[in-house]
PDB file of C-alpha atoms and ligand atoms in Angstrom:
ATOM      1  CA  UNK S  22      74.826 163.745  98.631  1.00 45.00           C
ATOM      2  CA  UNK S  23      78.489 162.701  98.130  1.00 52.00           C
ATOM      3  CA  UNK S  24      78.916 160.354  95.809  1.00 56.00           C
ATOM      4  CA  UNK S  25      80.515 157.915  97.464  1.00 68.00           C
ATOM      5  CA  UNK S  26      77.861 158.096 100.439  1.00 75.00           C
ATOM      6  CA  UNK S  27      74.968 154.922  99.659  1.00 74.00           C
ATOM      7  CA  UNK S  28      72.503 155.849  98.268  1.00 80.00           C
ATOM      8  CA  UNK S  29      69.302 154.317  99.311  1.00 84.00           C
ATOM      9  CA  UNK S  30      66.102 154.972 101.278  1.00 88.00           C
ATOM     10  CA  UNK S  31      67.739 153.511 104.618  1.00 90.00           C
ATOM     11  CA  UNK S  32      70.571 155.894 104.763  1.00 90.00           C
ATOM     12  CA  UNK S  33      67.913 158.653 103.680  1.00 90.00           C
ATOM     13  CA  UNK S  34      66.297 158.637 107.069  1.00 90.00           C
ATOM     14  CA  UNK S  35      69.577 158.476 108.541  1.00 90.00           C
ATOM     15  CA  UNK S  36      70.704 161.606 107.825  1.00 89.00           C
ATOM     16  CA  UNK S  37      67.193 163.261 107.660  1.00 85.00           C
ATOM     17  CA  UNK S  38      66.283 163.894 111.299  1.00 78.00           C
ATOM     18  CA  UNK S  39      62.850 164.967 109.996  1.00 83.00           C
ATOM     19  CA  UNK S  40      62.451 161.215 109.280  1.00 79.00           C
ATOM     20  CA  UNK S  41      62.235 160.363 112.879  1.00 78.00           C
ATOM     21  CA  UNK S  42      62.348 162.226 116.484  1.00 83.00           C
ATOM     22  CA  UNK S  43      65.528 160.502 117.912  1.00 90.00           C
ATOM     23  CA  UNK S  44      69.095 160.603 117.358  1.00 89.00           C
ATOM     24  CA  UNK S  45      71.213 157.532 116.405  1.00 89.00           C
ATOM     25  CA  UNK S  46      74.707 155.870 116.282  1.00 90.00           C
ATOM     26  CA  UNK S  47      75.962 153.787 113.465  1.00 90.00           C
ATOM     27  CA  UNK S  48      78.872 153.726 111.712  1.00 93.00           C
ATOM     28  CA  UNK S  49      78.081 154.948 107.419  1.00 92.00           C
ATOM     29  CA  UNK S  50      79.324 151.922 106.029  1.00 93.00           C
ATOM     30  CA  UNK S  51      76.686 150.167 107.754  1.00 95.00           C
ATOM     31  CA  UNK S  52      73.789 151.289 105.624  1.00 94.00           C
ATOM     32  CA  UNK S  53      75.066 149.021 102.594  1.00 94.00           C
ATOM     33  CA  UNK S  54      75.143 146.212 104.597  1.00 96.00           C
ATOM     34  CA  UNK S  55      72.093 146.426 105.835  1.00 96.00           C
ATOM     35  CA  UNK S  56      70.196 147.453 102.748  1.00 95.00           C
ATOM     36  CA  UNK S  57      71.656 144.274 101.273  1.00 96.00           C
ATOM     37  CA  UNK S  58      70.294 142.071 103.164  1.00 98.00           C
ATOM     38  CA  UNK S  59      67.748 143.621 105.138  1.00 97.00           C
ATOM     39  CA  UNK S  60      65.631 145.085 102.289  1.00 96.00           C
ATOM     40  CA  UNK S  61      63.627 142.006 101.379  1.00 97.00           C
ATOM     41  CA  UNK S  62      62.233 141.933 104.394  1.00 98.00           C
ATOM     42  CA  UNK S  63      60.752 145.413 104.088  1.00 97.00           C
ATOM     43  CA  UNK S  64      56.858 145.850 103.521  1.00 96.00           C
ATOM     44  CA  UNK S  65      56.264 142.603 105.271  1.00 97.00           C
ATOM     45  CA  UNK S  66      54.370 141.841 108.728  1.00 97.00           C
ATOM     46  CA  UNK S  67      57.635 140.984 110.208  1.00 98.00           C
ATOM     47  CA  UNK S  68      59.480 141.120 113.202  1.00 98.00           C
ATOM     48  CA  UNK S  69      62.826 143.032 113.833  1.00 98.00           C
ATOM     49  CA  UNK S  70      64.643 143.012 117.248  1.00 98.00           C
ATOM     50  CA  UNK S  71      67.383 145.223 118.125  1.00 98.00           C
ATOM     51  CA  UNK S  72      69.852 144.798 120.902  1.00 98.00           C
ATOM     52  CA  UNK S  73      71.136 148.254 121.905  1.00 98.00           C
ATOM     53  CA  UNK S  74      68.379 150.978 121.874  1.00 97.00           C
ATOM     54  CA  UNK S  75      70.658 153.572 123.631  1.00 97.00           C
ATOM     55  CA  UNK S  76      68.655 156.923 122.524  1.00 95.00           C
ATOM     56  CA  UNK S  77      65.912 154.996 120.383  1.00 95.00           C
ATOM     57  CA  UNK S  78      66.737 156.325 116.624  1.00 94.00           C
ATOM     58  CA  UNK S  79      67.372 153.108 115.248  1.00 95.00           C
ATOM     59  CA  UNK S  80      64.092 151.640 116.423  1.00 96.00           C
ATOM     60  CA  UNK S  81      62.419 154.533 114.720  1.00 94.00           C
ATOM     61  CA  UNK S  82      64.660 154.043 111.850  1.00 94.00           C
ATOM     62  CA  UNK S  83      64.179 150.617 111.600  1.00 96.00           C
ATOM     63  CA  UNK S  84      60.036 150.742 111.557  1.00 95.00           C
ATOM     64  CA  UNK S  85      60.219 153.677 109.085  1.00 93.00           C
ATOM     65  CA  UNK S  86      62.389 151.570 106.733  1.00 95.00           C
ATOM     66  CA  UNK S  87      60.426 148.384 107.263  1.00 97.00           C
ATOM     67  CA  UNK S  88      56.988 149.914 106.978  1.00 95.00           C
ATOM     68  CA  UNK S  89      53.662 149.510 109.252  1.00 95.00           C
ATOM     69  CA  UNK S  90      53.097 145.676 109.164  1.00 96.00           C
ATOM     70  CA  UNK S  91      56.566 145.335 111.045  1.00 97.00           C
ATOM     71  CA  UNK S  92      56.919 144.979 114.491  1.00 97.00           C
ATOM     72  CA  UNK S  93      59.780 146.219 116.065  1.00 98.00           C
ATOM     73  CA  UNK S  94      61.648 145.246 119.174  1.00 98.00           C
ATOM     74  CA  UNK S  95      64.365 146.511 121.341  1.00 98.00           C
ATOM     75  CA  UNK S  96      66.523 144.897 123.909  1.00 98.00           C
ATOM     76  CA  UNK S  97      68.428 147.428 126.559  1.00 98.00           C
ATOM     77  CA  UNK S  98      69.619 146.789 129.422  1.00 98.00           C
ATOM     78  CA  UNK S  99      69.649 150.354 130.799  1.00 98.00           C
ATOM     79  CA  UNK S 100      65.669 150.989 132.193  1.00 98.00           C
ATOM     80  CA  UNK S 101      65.992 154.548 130.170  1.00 98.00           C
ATOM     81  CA  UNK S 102      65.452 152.812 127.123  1.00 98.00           C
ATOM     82  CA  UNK S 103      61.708 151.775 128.047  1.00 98.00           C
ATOM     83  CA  UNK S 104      60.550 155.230 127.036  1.00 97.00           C
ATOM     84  CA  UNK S 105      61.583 154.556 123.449  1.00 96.00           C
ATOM     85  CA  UNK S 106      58.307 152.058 123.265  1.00 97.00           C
ATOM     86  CA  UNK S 107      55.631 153.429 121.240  1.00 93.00           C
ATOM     87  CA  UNK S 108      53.336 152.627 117.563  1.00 92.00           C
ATOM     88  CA  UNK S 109      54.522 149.357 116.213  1.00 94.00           C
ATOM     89  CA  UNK S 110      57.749 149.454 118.862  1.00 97.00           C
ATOM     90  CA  UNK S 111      57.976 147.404 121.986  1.00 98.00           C
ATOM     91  CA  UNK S 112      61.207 147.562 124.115  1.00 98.00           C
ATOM     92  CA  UNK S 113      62.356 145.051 126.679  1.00 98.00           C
ATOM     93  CA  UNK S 114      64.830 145.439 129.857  1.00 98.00           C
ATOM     94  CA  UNK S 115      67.479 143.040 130.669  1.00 98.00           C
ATOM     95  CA  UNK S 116      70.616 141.417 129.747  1.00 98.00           C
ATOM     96  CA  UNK S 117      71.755 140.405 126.610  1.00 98.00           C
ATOM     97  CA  UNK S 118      73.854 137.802 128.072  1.00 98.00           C
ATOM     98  CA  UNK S 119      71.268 135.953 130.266  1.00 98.00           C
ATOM     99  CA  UNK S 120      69.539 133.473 128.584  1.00 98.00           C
ATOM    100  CA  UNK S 121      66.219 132.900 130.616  1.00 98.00           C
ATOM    101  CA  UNK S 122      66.053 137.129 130.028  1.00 98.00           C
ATOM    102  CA  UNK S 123      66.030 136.231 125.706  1.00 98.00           C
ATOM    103  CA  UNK S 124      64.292 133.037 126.031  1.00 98.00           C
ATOM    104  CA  UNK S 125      61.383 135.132 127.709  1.00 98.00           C
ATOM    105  CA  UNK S 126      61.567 137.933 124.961  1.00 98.00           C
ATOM    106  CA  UNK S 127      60.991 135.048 122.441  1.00 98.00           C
ATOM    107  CA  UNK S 128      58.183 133.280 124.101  1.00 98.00           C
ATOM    108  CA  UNK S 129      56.466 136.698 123.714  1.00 98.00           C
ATOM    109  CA  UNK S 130      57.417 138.530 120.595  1.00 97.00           C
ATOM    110  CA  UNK S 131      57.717 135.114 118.730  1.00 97.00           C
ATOM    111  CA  UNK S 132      60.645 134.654 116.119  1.00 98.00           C
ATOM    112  CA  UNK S 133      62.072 137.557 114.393  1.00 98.00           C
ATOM    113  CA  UNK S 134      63.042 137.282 110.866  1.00 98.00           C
ATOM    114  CA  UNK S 135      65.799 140.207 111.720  1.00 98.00           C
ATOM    115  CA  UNK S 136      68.307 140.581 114.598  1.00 98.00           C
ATOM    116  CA  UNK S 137      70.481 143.472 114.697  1.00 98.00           C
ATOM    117  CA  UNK S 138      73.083 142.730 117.465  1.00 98.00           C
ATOM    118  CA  UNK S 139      74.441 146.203 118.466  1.00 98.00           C
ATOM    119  CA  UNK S 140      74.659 145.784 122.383  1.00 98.00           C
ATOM    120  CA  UNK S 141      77.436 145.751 125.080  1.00 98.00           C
ATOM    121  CA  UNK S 142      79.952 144.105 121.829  1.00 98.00           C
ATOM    122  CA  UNK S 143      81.925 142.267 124.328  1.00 98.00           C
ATOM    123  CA  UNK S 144      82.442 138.326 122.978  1.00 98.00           C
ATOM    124  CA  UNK S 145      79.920 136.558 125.541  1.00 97.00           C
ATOM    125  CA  UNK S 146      77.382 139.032 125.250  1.00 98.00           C
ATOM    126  CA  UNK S 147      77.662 138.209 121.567  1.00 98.00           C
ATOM    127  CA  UNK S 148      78.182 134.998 121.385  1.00 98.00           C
ATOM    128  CA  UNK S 149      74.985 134.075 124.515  1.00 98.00           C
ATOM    129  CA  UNK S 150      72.857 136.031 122.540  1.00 98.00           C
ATOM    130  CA  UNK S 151      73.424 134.308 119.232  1.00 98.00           C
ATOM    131  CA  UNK S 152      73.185 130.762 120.569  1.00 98.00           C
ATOM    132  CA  UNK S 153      69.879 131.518 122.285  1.00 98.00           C
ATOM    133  CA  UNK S 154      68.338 133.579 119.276  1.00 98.00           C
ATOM    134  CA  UNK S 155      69.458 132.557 115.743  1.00 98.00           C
ATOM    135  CA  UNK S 156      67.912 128.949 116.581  1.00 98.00           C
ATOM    136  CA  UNK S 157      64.561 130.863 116.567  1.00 98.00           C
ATOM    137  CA  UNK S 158      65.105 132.390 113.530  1.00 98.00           C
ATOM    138  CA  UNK S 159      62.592 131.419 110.510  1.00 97.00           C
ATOM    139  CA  UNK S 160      64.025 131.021 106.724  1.00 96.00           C
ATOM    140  CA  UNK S 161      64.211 133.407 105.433  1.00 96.00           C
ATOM    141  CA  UNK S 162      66.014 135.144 108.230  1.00 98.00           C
ATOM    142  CA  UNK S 163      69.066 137.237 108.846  1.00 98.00           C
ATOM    143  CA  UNK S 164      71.089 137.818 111.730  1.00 98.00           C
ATOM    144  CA  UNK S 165      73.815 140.610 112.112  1.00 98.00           C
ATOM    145  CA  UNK S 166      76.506 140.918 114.598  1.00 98.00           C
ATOM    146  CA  UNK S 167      77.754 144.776 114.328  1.00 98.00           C
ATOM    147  CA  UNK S 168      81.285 146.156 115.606  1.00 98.00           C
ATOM    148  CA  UNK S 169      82.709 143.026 115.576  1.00 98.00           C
ATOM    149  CA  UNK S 170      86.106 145.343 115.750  1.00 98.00           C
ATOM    150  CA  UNK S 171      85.610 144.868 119.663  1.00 97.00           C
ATOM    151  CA  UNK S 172      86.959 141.332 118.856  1.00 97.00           C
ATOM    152  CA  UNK S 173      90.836 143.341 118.979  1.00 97.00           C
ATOM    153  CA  UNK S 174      89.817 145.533 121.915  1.00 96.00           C
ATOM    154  CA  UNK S 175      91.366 142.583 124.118  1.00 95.00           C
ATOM    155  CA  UNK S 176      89.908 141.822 127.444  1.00 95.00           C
ATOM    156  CA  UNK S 177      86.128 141.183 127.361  1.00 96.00           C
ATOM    157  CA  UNK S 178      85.803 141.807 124.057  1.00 96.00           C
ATOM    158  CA  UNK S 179      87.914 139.462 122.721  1.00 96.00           C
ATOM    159  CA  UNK S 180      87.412 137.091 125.332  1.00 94.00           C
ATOM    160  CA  UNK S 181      84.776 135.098 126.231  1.00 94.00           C
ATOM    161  CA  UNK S 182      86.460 133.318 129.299  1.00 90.00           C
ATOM    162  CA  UNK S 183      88.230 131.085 127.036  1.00 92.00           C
ATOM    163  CA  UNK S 184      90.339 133.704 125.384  1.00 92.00           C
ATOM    164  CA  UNK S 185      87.963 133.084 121.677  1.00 95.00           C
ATOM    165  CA  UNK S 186      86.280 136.211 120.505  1.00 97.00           C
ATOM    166  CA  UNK S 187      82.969 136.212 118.623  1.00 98.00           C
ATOM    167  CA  UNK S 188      85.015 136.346 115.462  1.00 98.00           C
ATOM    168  CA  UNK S 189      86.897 132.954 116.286  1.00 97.00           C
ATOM    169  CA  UNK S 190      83.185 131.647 117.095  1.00 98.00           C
ATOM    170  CA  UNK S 191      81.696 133.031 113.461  1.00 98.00           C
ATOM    171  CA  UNK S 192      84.615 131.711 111.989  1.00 98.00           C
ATOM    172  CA  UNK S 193      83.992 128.487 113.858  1.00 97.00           C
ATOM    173  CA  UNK S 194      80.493 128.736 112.171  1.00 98.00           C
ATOM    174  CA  UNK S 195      81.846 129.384 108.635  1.00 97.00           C
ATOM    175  CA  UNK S 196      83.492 126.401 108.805  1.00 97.00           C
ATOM    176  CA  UNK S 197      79.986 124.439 110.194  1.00 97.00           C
ATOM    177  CA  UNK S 198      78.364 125.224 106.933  1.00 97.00           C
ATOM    178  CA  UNK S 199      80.482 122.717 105.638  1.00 97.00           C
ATOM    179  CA  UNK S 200      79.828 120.120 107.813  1.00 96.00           C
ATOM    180  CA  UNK S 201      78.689 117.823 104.671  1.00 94.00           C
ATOM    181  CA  UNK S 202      81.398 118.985 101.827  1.00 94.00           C
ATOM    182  CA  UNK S 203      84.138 118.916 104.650  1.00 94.00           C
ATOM    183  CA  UNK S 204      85.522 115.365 104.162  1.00 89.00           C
ATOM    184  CA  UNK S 205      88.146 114.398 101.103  1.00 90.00           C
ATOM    185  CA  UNK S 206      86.911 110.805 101.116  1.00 87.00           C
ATOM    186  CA  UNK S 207      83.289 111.480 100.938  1.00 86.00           C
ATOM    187  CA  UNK S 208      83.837 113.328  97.522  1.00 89.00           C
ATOM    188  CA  UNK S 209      82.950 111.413  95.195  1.00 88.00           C
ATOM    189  CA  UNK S 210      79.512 110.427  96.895  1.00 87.00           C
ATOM    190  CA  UNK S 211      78.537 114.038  96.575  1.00 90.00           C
ATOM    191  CA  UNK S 212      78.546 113.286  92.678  1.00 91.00           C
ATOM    192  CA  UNK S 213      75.128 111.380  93.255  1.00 90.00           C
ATOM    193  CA  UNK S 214      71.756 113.652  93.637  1.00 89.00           C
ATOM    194  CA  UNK S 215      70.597 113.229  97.673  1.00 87.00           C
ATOM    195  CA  UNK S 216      68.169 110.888  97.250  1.00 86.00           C
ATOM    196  CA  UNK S 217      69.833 108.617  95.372  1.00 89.00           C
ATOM    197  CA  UNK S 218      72.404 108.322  97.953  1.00 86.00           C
ATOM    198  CA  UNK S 219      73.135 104.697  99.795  1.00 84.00           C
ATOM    199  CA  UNK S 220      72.748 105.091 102.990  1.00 82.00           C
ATOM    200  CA  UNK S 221      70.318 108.166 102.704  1.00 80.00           C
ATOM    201  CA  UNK S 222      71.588 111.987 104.349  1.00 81.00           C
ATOM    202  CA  UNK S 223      74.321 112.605 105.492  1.00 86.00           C
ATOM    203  CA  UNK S 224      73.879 113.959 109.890  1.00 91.00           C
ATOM    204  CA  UNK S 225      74.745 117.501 110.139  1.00 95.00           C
ATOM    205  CA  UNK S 226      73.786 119.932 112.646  1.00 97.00           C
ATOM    206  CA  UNK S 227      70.664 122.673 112.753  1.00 97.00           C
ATOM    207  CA  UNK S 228      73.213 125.514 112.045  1.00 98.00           C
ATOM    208  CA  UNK S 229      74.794 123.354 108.905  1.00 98.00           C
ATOM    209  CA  UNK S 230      71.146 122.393 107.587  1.00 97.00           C
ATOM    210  CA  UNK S 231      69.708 125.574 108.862  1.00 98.00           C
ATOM    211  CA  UNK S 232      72.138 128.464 107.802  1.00 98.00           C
ATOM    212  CA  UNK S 233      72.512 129.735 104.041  1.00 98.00           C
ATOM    213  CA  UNK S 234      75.975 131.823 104.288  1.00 98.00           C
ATOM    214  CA  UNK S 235      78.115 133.607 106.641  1.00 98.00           C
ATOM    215  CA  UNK S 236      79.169 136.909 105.468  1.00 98.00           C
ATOM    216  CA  UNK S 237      82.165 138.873 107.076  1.00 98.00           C
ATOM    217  CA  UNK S 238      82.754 142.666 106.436  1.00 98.00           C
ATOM    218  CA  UNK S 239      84.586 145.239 108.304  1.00 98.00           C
ATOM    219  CA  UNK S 240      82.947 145.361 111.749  1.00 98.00           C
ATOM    220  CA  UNK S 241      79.774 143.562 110.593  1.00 98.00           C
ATOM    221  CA  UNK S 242      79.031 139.369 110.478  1.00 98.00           C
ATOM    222  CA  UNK S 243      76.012 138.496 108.904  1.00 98.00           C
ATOM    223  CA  UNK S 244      74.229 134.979 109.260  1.00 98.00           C
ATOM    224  CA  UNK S 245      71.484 134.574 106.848  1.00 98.00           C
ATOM    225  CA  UNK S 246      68.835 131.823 107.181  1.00 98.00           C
ATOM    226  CA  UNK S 247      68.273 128.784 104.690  1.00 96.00           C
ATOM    227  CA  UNK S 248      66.719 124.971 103.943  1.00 96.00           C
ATOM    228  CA  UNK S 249      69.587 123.483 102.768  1.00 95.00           C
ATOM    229  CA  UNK S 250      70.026 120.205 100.886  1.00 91.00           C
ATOM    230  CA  UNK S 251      72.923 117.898 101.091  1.00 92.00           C
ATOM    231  CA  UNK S 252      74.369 119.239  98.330  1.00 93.00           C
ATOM    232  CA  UNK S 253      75.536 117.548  94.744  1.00 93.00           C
ATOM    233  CA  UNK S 254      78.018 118.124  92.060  1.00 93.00           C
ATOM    234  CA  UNK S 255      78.098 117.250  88.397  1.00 90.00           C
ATOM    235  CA  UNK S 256      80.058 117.261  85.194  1.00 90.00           C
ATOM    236  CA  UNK S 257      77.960 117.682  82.311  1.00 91.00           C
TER     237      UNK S 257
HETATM  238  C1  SAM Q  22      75.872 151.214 120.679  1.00 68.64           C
HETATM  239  S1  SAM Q  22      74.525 151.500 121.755  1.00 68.64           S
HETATM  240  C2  SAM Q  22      73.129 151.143 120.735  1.00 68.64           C
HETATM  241  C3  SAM Q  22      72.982 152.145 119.661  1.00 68.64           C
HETATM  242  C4  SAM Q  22      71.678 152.087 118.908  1.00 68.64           C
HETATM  243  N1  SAM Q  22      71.399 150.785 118.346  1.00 68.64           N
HETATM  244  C5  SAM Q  22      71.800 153.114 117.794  1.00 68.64           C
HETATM  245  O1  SAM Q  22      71.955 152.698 116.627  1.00 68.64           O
HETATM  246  O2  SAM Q  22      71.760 154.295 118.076  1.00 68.64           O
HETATM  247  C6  SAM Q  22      74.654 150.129 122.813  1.00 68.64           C
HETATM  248  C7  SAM Q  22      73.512 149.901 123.771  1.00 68.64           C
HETATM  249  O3  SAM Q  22      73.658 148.592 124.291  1.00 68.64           O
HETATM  250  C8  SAM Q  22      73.234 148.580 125.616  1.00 68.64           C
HETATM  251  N2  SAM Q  22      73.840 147.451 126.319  1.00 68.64           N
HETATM  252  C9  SAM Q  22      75.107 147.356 126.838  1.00 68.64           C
HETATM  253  N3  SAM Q  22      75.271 146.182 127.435  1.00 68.64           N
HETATM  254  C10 SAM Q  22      74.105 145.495 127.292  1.00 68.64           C
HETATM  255  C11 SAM Q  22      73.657 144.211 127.716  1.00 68.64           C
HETATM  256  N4  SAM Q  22      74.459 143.391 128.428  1.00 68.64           N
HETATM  257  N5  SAM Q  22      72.396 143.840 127.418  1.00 68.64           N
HETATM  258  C12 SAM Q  22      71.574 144.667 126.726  1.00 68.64           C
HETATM  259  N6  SAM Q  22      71.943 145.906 126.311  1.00 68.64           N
HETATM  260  C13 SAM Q  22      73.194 146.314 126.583  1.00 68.64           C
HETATM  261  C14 SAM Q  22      73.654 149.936 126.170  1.00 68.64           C
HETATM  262  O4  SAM Q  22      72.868 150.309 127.295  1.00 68.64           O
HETATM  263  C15 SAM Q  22      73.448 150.851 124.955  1.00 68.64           C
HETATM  264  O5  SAM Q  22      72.196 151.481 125.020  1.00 68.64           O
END
């Protein structure tokens, strides 16, 4: 292997066809991403949904990574893609961008721990899906939004009818993890521990409490899952 190719088991079975039956489509720099934060979920009974099954590699990819007790579950909207079901793989037809369609999914495959959002790309497709999915998600949880590139395609991609791109909307969600640190004049009460607070917690919203980080990388946004606190500072 090149040197400066990753090396880990994910990007093994990538470029060993042997490893599975079907071909796939992802760009290399991918696989560190993904083996960063998708690794601790591996050898664990959970659930992994895909948007974009296309010719069905990554599903296979995905369950060989993840091991047997995962369940793994595709999202296409093109009917082909039902023939990529099989052991420990179920696929589902529809839209990415209709709600009642992912709400349905849910209510049968229950919550993943994983998304992997590599579907249509365009900004409402990303964003629908992410508002009606990462509220599901358990902690710990990740979500990834891949090709987020589209965001400079213009038209659809960048646009989701009010000329924001799912960029502007993860950014928009970077800054919601600060919902509680946000404001200059509440500094100084963050120098008390939570519960010592007057006037108890401070209201955020799910996302704020709910969400750990927000990662950016070239092409790839990844939300990752936590219980937050209100947080505290101290000198000591
Ligand atoms: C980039 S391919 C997926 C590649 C696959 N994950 C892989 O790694 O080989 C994108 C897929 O998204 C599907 N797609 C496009 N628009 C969609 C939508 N609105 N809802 C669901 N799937 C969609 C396409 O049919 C196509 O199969």
């Amino acid at each position: 292997m090149d040197r400066s190719e990753p090396d880990h088991d994910l990007h093994r079975i990538f470029l060993d066809p042997s490893r599975r039956t079907r071909p796939m489509h992802k760009w290399r720099h991918y696989f560190d991403i993904y083996e960063r934060f998708i690794a601790p979920f591996r050898g664990r009974p959970i659930t992994l949904l895909e948007i974009g099954v296309h010719q069905g590699g990554s599903l296979e990819m995905w369950r060989a990574y993840l091991g047997p007790q995962a369940r793994v579950v595709g999202i296409d909207i093109d009917p082909s893609c039902a023939a990529f079901a099989g052991e420990g793989v179920e696929v589902f037809i529809g839209d990415q961008a209709d709600p009642a369609f992912l709400r349905r999914v849910l209510d049968e495959v229950g919550p993943p721990a994983v998304v992997v959002d590599d579907g249509g790309h365009t900004a409402n497709q990303q964003i629908t899906s992410f508002e009606e999915i990462y509220p599901a998600l358990p902690c710990p949880g990740t979500y990834l939004v891949e090709d987020t590139h589209t965001a400079f395609w213009g038209g659809e991609y960048a646009d989701r009818y009010d000329g924001r791109s799912f960029l502007d909307y993860a950014f928009d969600r970077c800054r919601s993890l600060h919902e509680w640190t946000m404001r200059r004049h509440a500094f100084e009460r963050f120098g008390t521990p939570p519960d010592e607070r007057r006037g108890g917690a401070t209201p955020v919203s799910a996302f704020c409490r709910r969400t750990g980080s927000v990662s950016f990388f070239d092409s790839v946004v990844v939300f990752e899952r936590a219980d937050r606190q209100e947080p505290w500072h101290q000198i000591r």
